[in-house]
Amino acid sequence: METEFDYVIVGGGTAGCAVAARLSEDADVHVCLIEAGPSDVGDDAILDLSRWMELLESGYDWDYPIEPQESGNSWMRHARAKVLGGCSSHNSAIAYWAPRENLDDWAAGGATGWSADECYPFYRKLETALDGAEHADAPGRGTDGPVTIRTVGDQDPCGEALLRACEQVGLPTTPFNTGRTVVRGANWFQVNANPDGTRSSASTAYIHPNLDRPNLTVLTGYRAEKLTIDTSGPRPRITGARLRTPDQRRALEVTARRETVLSAGAIDGPKLLMLSGIGPAEHLREVGIEVLVDAPGVGENLQDHPEGLVQWEALQPMPTASTQWWQIGIFAGSEGRTTPDLMFHYGSVPFDLNIVRYGYPTSENTFCLTPNVTGAQSKGTVRLSSRDFHDKPKVDPRYFSHDHDREVMIRGIRVAREIAAAPALADWVGKELAPGEQDSTDEELFEYIRKTHNTVYHPSCTVKMGAEDDRMAPVTPTLQVKGVDGLRVADGSVMPDLITVNPCITTMMIGERCADFIRRGV
């Protein structure tokens, strides 16, 4: 088995697949892509998008618990995908370009080169917009990229009534992904999915068509223990990774002649950096790891989109088939904002994952709105629980530790109720199952939120990029890890701040940009 390559990508997820595919377009280099989970090739449990909810807390999920939360749901689990394609093989495939304002804020805050004008060409490069959607050929949309993006258009009479109800309360039907940021409006989602209902994930789009490339090696089932390091030069150099073979019985080292790219995500990425001696020095010493680089920002700045739930019994039969069961997005931003601070996903299925333990009633024939705080101000951490790579890290999102997030979520429940009370939904809305009409004050609503909230599964920003002199930014704007040579990070962890929409397509864009930096030698 070959163990020496030009480039080693640790993590075959949403960004890692893009990096591997783009680098291996050069036939003169040999690329190795490493994924701890199994392949998704031929696996309908992964490829059939309509089955995505089966993957939560399954064998395809690292299923990370969170640390006890003072103001949040301590029972909550963070789903992180254990399969080729990462979370793009595990999520509901909602596809958004980041709002222009989010990217421009990144650039203004020290991530030079990441403004919207500089990033949007890479969204165009990765996507093909299909299905004749009214906005698919809007100026600047991609036409020949590997990732298929189309508009959900399922026959869902409750969803159609919901859009009319939104209009009645001042949230007009508004096209998404046109280049204009939607602060207040609603519509059917765009998804990265093929017309046959299969995912257009990072793995299916970037890797499956290229598995026969002689210069691309894909290792699935190999878990990285730590990065390997050469300390003989003036600066430490990352030379690859030490892996555990699929049977877990022996170690294997893979070497990168040129560069190693870490694409393990916002939880496992900082974990692997810290296991390799790159992280907050005091914490590393506490767990018995020799400090290679004192990087205080590794594992800091954890951001997410916390999500609530308002669920109703439906008065008519809900659909029995769907593209992915969560088909409409609603933005209800506060007045005067340029980006939304409140978003809803509409689900045409029961979503009682976090309410049954408290005895809230449920039903098989329900629909729900899930308000989420798109610009959450609460920030948390990822820390090691030990120096053993087998052990899960300590994930502490510190949900609702900032008053802003509480206020937005309480408003979200009230807006959901306002939408449900609109005339267009009169024939659909039955009993409010959760939180229930008995909860009406701010205090009652937040107590419900605190106990039962979930997440949209968007942990990000834990190895953020920033200016060279920003000690809390472990990564440069060209995604190079400060203090070492030969290592870049490309995944959602490098976002300085979490964007105000679902981040999957932006994570693919980060992978595209990483490959471009490497190929240009910057």
XYZ file of C-alpha atoms in Angstrom:
522
model
C 0.000 0.000 0.000
C 1.359 3.394 -1.002
C 1.927 5.733 1.943
C 3.655 8.761 0.378
C 1.745 11.388 -1.569
C 2.088 14.972 -2.664
C -0.987 16.060 -0.719
C -2.735 14.411 2.203
C -6.260 15.570 3.062
C -7.344 14.458 6.534
C -11.135 14.338 6.492
C -13.270 13.332 3.531
C -16.102 15.696 4.322
C -17.859 18.637 2.709
C -14.680 20.653 2.062
C -12.158 17.806 1.954
C -13.818 16.140 -1.033
C -13.652 19.414 -2.972
C -9.962 19.901 -2.117
C -9.063 16.349 -3.162
C -10.958 16.484 -6.437
C -9.556 19.845 -7.496
C -5.948 19.041 -6.575
C -6.096 15.700 -8.381
C -7.129 17.441 -11.594
C -3.361 17.891 -11.991
C -2.215 14.479 -13.224
C 1.328 15.191 -12.050
C 0.425 15.123 -8.346
C -0.782 12.250 -6.183
C -3.503 13.042 -3.640
C -4.658 10.974 -0.668
C -8.083 11.613 0.872
C -8.624 10.046 4.321
C -12.066 9.484 5.834
C -12.673 7.809 9.190
C -16.139 6.637 8.188
C -17.225 4.245 5.442
C -17.716 4.988 1.770
C -21.167 6.091 0.645
C -20.833 4.501 -2.805
C -23.960 2.457 -3.456
C -25.343 3.099 0.042
C -28.994 4.133 -0.300
C -29.205 4.963 3.413
C -26.911 7.893 2.588
C -27.686 8.634 -1.045
C -31.490 8.779 -0.726
C -32.018 12.296 0.589
C -35.507 11.563 1.887
C -33.967 9.214 4.506
C -31.668 11.799 6.086
C -33.416 11.892 9.468
C -32.632 8.177 9.926
C -28.947 9.120 10.108
C -29.203 11.109 13.351
C -27.687 9.115 16.239
C -27.022 6.218 13.848
C -23.820 4.353 13.009
C -23.041 7.112 10.524
C -22.956 9.724 13.299
C -20.143 10.581 15.736
C -23.032 11.663 17.985
C -21.250 14.071 20.304
C -22.826 14.912 23.655
C -22.401 18.454 24.900
C -21.211 19.672 28.260
C -23.896 20.560 30.836
C -25.510 23.842 29.816
C -26.430 26.529 32.310
C -28.978 28.088 29.941
C -29.592 25.364 27.389
C -30.585 21.765 26.738
C -27.869 19.620 28.316
C -29.364 16.475 26.723
C -28.707 17.723 23.214
C -26.451 15.770 20.848
C -24.332 17.180 18.030
C -24.596 15.092 14.895
C -21.299 14.957 13.003
C -21.155 12.667 9.995
C -19.045 9.518 9.972
C -19.114 8.808 6.225
C -17.467 9.930 2.984
C -18.910 13.335 2.105
C -19.156 14.354 5.754
C -22.178 16.380 6.736
C -23.133 16.895 3.083
C -23.883 13.130 3.144
C -25.811 13.438 6.395
C -27.835 16.652 6.312
C -31.050 17.846 4.681
C -29.079 19.387 1.765
C -30.436 22.925 2.130
C -28.335 25.039 -0.220
C -27.551 28.725 0.216
C -24.859 31.062 -0.920
C -23.681 33.132 2.042
C -25.162 36.622 2.156
C -22.866 39.232 0.686
C -22.838 41.107 3.992
C -21.518 38.073 5.908
C -18.555 37.599 3.586
C -17.744 41.286 3.456
C -17.700 41.288 7.266
C -15.184 38.412 7.206
C -12.888 40.434 4.976
C -13.285 43.612 7.011
C -12.469 41.707 10.209
C -9.105 40.436 8.985
C -9.861 37.585 6.574
C -8.565 39.555 3.622
C -9.492 38.087 0.256
C -12.796 36.625 1.472
C -15.204 39.383 0.453
C -18.308 38.466 -1.511
C -16.792 39.674 -4.770
C -13.817 37.375 -4.181
C -15.861 34.361 -2.996
C -18.845 34.381 -5.332
C -16.849 33.138 -8.364
C -16.097 29.968 -6.371
C -19.786 29.369 -5.661
C -20.349 29.666 -9.399
C -17.491 27.235 -10.016
C -18.970 24.518 -7.790
C -22.636 24.545 -8.796
C -24.999 23.741 -11.609
C -28.436 25.268 -11.056
C -31.151 23.048 -12.535
C -34.879 22.468 -12.937
C -36.020 25.717 -14.502
C -36.467 27.481 -11.182
C -37.367 31.107 -11.643
C -34.016 32.135 -10.195
C -31.794 29.333 -11.501
C -30.410 31.478 -14.296
C -30.146 34.666 -12.269
C -27.021 36.679 -13.058
C -23.910 34.985 -11.749
C -25.362 31.538 -11.000
C -23.214 28.538 -11.863
C -23.998 26.398 -14.897
C -21.414 23.623 -15.167
C -20.071 22.848 -11.687
C -20.148 19.388 -10.108
C -22.849 20.153 -7.490
C -26.467 20.111 -8.662
C -28.670 22.705 -6.967
C -32.402 22.798 -7.600
C -35.556 24.091 -6.010
C -37.782 21.780 -3.982
C -41.164 21.682 -5.661
C -43.008 18.794 -4.047
C -46.785 18.750 -3.928
C -47.354 19.709 -0.302
C -50.711 21.441 0.211
C -49.858 22.330 3.821
C -46.622 23.934 2.635
C -48.493 25.871 -0.040
C -50.935 27.134 2.610
C -47.993 28.054 4.825
C -46.508 30.299 2.143
C -49.867 32.052 1.758
C -50.032 32.470 5.533
C -46.561 34.004 5.554
C -47.674 36.543 2.969
C -50.668 37.405 5.137
C -48.373 38.318 8.042
C -45.945 40.355 5.944
C -43.419 37.695 4.891
C -43.778 37.609 1.098
C -42.828 34.702 -1.150
C -39.326 35.675 -2.227
C -36.803 33.814 -4.410
C -33.618 32.624 -2.704
C -30.040 32.664 -4.020
C -30.465 35.555 -6.412
C -27.592 37.593 -4.998
C -29.984 39.667 -2.887
C -30.026 38.946 0.838
C -33.485 37.935 2.088
C -34.161 39.486 5.491
C -37.933 38.987 5.482
C -39.559 36.462 3.177
C -40.316 32.792 2.565
C -40.070 30.190 -0.174
C -39.387 26.592 -1.047
C -35.782 25.711 -0.315
C -33.091 25.104 -2.831
C -31.255 21.841 -2.175
C -28.104 20.202 -3.469
C -29.884 17.150 -4.814
C -30.357 15.436 -8.147
C -33.738 15.240 -9.903
C -34.013 11.544 -8.920
C -33.950 12.451 -5.208
C -30.371 11.424 -4.531
C -27.901 13.728 -2.880
C -25.548 15.947 -4.811
C -23.183 15.818 -1.849
C -19.495 16.621 -1.797
C -18.715 12.911 -2.214
C -21.163 12.197 -5.040
C -20.286 15.410 -6.874
C -16.526 15.581 -6.413
C -15.293 12.074 -5.608
C -17.549 9.416 -7.151
C -16.921 10.583 -10.753
C -13.154 10.596 -10.132
C -12.570 7.342 -8.254
C -10.762 5.947 -11.303
C -8.150 8.708 -11.318
C -4.808 6.945 -10.883
C -3.466 9.896 -8.883
C -6.337 9.953 -6.327
C -6.270 7.517 -3.404
C -9.332 7.434 -1.153
C -8.888 5.683 2.203
C -12.159 5.098 4.062
C -12.314 3.648 7.550
C -8.920 5.110 8.511
C -9.054 7.354 11.574
C -6.355 9.946 12.239
C -4.695 9.744 15.655
C -2.535 12.836 15.222
C -0.598 14.825 12.675
C 3.038 13.875 12.135
C 5.683 16.548 12.593
C 9.273 17.180 11.530
C 11.005 19.464 14.040
C 14.481 19.369 12.508
C 14.142 22.683 10.636
C 13.814 26.274 11.787
C 10.023 25.803 12.078
C 8.000 22.665 12.738
C 6.671 21.098 9.553
C 3.583 18.918 9.354
C 4.493 15.893 7.256
C 1.234 13.938 7.164
C -0.820 11.948 9.630
C -0.682 8.878 11.804
C -3.733 6.727 11.114
C -5.394 3.764 12.700
C -6.285 1.003 10.226
C -9.956 -0.002 9.860
C -9.480 -3.023 12.115
C -7.957 -0.647 14.730
C -5.098 -3.106 15.274
C -2.199 -1.182 13.825
C -1.015 2.307 13.019
C -0.136 3.589 9.576
C 1.676 6.791 8.698
C 0.924 8.627 5.465
C 3.350 11.299 4.317
C 2.709 14.496 2.382
C 5.630 15.638 0.239
C 4.074 19.059 -0.267
C 1.180 19.870 2.095
C -1.319 18.378 4.500
C -4.871 19.748 4.582
C -6.985 19.245 7.704
C -10.685 19.011 6.802
C -12.088 17.233 9.840
C -14.724 19.810 10.811
C -15.336 22.231 13.641
C -15.222 19.579 16.383
C -12.736 16.959 15.200
C -10.458 19.511 13.526
C -9.481 21.381 16.694
C -9.363 18.050 18.506
C -6.746 16.729 16.073
C -4.750 19.956 16.186
C -4.649 19.819 19.982
C -3.706 16.132 20.007
C -0.812 17.164 17.752
C 0.372 19.906 20.112
C -1.222 22.900 18.384
C -3.617 24.703 20.704
C -3.986 26.601 23.976
C -0.750 25.827 25.831
C -2.258 25.671 29.316
C -4.975 23.261 28.228
C -2.508 21.037 26.372
C -0.319 20.772 29.442
C -3.358 19.932 31.572
C -4.001 16.822 29.482
C -0.332 15.900 29.170
C 0.404 16.952 25.598
C 3.701 18.598 24.669
C 3.108 22.080 23.254
C 4.294 22.473 19.681
C 2.535 25.800 18.982
C 0.733 27.887 21.584
C -2.394 28.706 19.557
C -5.013 30.031 22.019
C -7.695 30.311 19.335
C -7.831 26.580 18.577
C -11.133 25.288 19.949
C -12.398 28.787 20.810
C -15.177 30.789 19.111
C -17.554 27.823 18.689
C -20.702 29.153 17.024
C -23.938 27.457 16.027
C -27.561 28.063 15.062
C -29.690 27.044 18.077
C -33.151 25.884 17.094
C -36.509 25.801 18.823
C -39.690 23.932 17.962
C -43.342 24.862 17.602
C -45.400 21.833 16.585
C -49.080 21.451 15.722
C -51.403 18.571 15.127
C -52.513 18.734 11.498
C -56.237 18.779 10.715
C -55.681 17.156 7.326
C -53.400 14.292 6.250
C -49.809 15.421 5.783
C -47.782 14.293 2.738
C -46.493 10.731 2.805
C -43.540 11.425 0.484
C -41.095 14.297 0.245
C -37.710 15.263 -1.135
C -36.333 15.757 2.394
C -39.315 16.669 4.641
C -37.989 20.181 5.469
C -38.935 22.121 2.387
C -39.644 25.756 3.197
C -37.465 28.465 4.675
C -38.851 31.583 6.343
C -36.779 34.631 7.240
C -38.276 37.043 9.762
C -35.448 39.437 10.469
C -35.844 42.379 12.805
C -36.591 45.746 11.285
C -33.548 47.670 10.111
C -31.280 44.641 9.680
C -29.316 43.891 6.504
C -29.071 40.177 7.331
C -31.709 38.041 9.065
C -31.487 37.290 12.790
C -34.390 34.806 12.777
C -35.094 31.930 10.384
C -37.569 29.044 10.354
C -37.506 25.633 8.741
C -40.917 24.105 7.984
C -41.091 20.370 8.657
C -43.897 18.189 7.345
C -43.076 15.423 9.839
C -43.047 15.084 13.640
C -39.863 16.397 15.223
C -40.189 15.306 18.819
C -36.540 14.378 19.426
C -36.144 16.710 22.400
C -39.671 17.017 23.806
C -40.816 13.469 24.562
C -38.749 13.184 27.750
C -40.804 16.039 29.196
C -44.140 14.486 28.308
C -45.177 16.841 25.517
C -47.842 15.191 23.337
C -46.927 14.126 19.837
C -48.634 12.657 16.805
C -47.717 11.010 13.514
C -49.728 13.635 11.628
C -48.070 16.918 12.525
C -46.158 19.811 11.055
C -43.790 22.223 12.719
C -41.834 25.442 12.439
C -38.366 25.515 13.952
C -37.204 29.057 14.756
C -33.433 29.383 14.799
C -31.137 32.221 15.801
C -29.109 32.880 12.664
C -26.767 35.437 14.200
C -26.307 33.886 17.639
C -24.013 35.815 19.969
C -23.327 32.948 22.388
C -19.911 31.397 21.787
C -18.456 28.204 23.179
C -15.416 25.941 23.097
C -14.096 22.546 22.044
C -11.572 20.984 24.430
C -9.891 17.613 24.815
C -11.202 15.247 27.436
C -7.887 13.363 27.411
C -4.807 12.754 25.262
C -6.388 9.539 23.897
C -7.702 10.049 20.375
C -10.492 7.533 21.035
C -12.119 9.823 23.599
C -14.776 12.251 22.507
C -13.877 15.914 23.012
C -15.668 18.251 25.380
C -18.089 20.335 23.337
C -19.503 23.328 25.215
C -21.637 25.585 22.979
C -22.778 27.743 25.945
C -26.200 28.070 24.367
C -28.222 31.151 25.341
C -25.433 32.587 27.440
C -26.101 35.856 25.590
C -29.416 37.672 26.128
C -29.688 38.461 22.406
C -30.183 34.794 21.565
C -32.898 34.368 24.199
C -34.791 37.383 22.896
C -34.637 36.248 19.271
C -35.813 32.724 20.096
C -38.737 33.945 22.216
C -39.733 36.220 19.343
C -39.417 33.214 17.044
C -42.062 31.270 18.928
C -44.393 34.274 18.845
C -43.855 34.763 15.084
C -44.502 31.042 14.482
C -47.795 31.355 16.327
C -48.673 34.470 14.316
C -48.088 32.577 11.058
C -50.165 29.619 12.300
C -53.042 31.959 13.163
C -53.199 33.424 9.651
C -56.391 32.628 7.681
C -54.573 30.588 5.041
C -53.710 27.893 7.602
C -57.121 27.710 9.257
C -57.877 24.326 7.667
C -54.535 22.850 8.756
C -53.694 24.045 12.263
C -55.004 21.881 15.066
C -53.837 21.704 18.654
C -50.461 23.254 19.456
C -48.586 20.240 20.828
C -45.406 22.065 21.825
C -44.864 24.267 23.663
C -48.645 24.423 24.059
C -50.953 27.365 24.532
C -50.436 27.297 28.315
C -46.986 28.887 27.802
C -47.406 32.550 26.955
C -45.074 34.744 29.014
C -41.447 35.344 28.077
C -40.371 33.411 31.162
C -42.545 30.393 30.311
C -41.431 30.360 26.695
C -37.765 30.546 27.552
C -38.066 27.775 30.131
C -39.504 25.591 27.355
C -36.689 26.653 25.007
C -34.023 26.013 27.614
C -35.222 22.468 28.235
C -36.046 21.351 24.710
C -34.111 23.337 22.122
C -32.124 21.594 19.445
C -29.513 22.751 16.945
C -29.527 23.082 13.171
C -26.247 21.111 13.408
C -24.023 23.961 12.225
C -21.048 24.055 14.652
C -18.391 26.273 13.096
C -15.646 28.848 13.625
C -13.367 26.920 16.061
C -10.150 27.421 14.039
C -10.996 30.773 12.557
C -8.964 32.560 9.925
C -7.827 36.107 10.480
C -5.023 38.624 10.282
C -1.452 37.498 10.838
C -1.216 39.404 14.131
C -4.529 38.084 15.507
C -3.494 35.517 18.123
C -7.040 34.204 18.408
C -7.075 33.374 14.681
C -5.003 30.177 14.282
C -5.253 30.277 10.473
C -4.198 32.878 7.905
C -6.543 34.105 5.172
C -4.873 31.583 2.831
C -5.847 28.876 5.334
C -2.293 28.137 6.528
C -1.900 27.217 10.176
C 0.262 29.785 11.943
C 3.469 28.608 13.588
C 4.011 25.549 11.389
C 4.740 24.834 7.748
C 2.974 22.423 5.444
C -0.499 22.548 7.015
C -3.758 24.200 6.025
C -7.286 23.915 7.373
C -10.267 23.813 5.025
C -13.718 23.306 6.528
C -16.381 25.222 8.432
C -14.061 25.741 11.392
C -12.176 28.522 9.558
C -15.206 30.807 9.303
C -14.536 33.901 11.443
C -18.266 34.081 12.184
C -21.036 31.691 11.254
C -23.011 32.875 8.248
C -26.703 33.636 8.711
C -27.915 30.764 6.487
C -27.240 27.026 6.233
C -23.470 26.741 5.666
C -22.998 23.544 3.623
C -22.439 25.169 0.228
C -20.161 27.781 1.794
C -18.065 24.960 3.266
C -17.716 23.485 -0.223
C -16.680 26.945 -1.416
C -13.973 27.006 1.273
C -12.666 23.709 -0.117
C -12.622 25.158 -3.622
C -10.666 28.180 -2.400
C -8.176 26.035 -0.493
C -7.355 24.032 -3.621
C -7.000 27.272 -5.557
C -4.570 28.717 -2.990
C -2.452 25.564 -3.114
C -2.378 25.372 -6.893
C -1.391 29.043 -7.099
C 1.261 28.620 -4.410
C -0.114 31.272 -2.039
